[in-house]
Amino acid sequence: MIDWYFGFPRRALALICAACIGMLAFGLYLQHGVGLEPCPMCIVQRYALMLVALFTGLGALFSRPALQKTGAFLALVFAVGGAYTAARQSWLQWYPPEVVSCGRDLYGMIETFPLKRALPMIFRGGGDCTQIDWTFLGLSIANWSFIAFTVFGLLLVVLVFKPARRKQGWVHSGKVSKAA
């Protein structure tokens, strides 16, 4: 099973990309189908998930190992950022601040404030980030997001730092030669 996954980096990257797309689709269902409004930290996690999907998808398209590793590394960077944001939101949900102020939504912050001021406000989170609107098996969306980003990150670490497979040999005119 491990060789089936890690033996073929393109397959591994494509599976991570497909999982990210599935998670994004589920998030859109929760937003538009169920009516849950995402908080600023949820939106940041959504962007991180889109970038992980983008870079793993691009890495899966390339046959050159160097480009696959580059895609996996860039996806790893955004998986770590997504995991950090999800961990911070989980912390806010478990230990909400004593004074919760309902902050603006992401679009209101960007329209009202310059990006230099809006970005710290997004990562700080507003009152909505502490609310738990949906759970599955006792875990919130932020908890599940953290688990997913962590699993993606661990898989990507293996793909980035795993040595490239050496070619076993090739057949030319009936003779087996060793590849360099």
Phi, psi and omega in degrees: 000317181295317179296326179299324182273301187280342178288342182230090185301326180296320178295317180297315180296320179295321178293319177297317178300315180296320178296319178297317180296320177298318179294319177297319178297319178295321177298320177293324175297315179297325181285309188267331181272314182269332178096017177280130180267123181288143177274172180303322180290327175296320180294319177298318177296323178296317177296319178298320178295320177298319181289324175297316178297318181299309185288326176288324177296316177295319178298325179289334180286330184274142178266344179282127182302325180296320179288326176296316180293323177297314177298318179295321180294314179296321176296322179299318179301315181284333175294321177295317178297319177294320179295320179298314181295318179294322178295319179295319178292320177299318178299316178297326179287323180284323182232074182295145177296154183295322179252110180256119176253132178286109181276176178287161173283172185302313184293322177297321178295317183290323180288326186273320186247154173294155184304327180299326178270330185289320182301312177298327179292323180296312183288335177289327179081155178250196180296329182294332184291341180271346182283141173251104183267339186210139176225155173219125184054035176081002180248143180279174177300319179296321178297313179295323178297317177299316180299314181296314179297323179294316178296314177301316180299316179296317178296319180291325176301316179297318180293323182288318187261000177284133178295148180294145178291139176271144178289138183287322183157167180222155184257127177223122183051042175082353179255143178265126179241152176275135177278149181285000000 
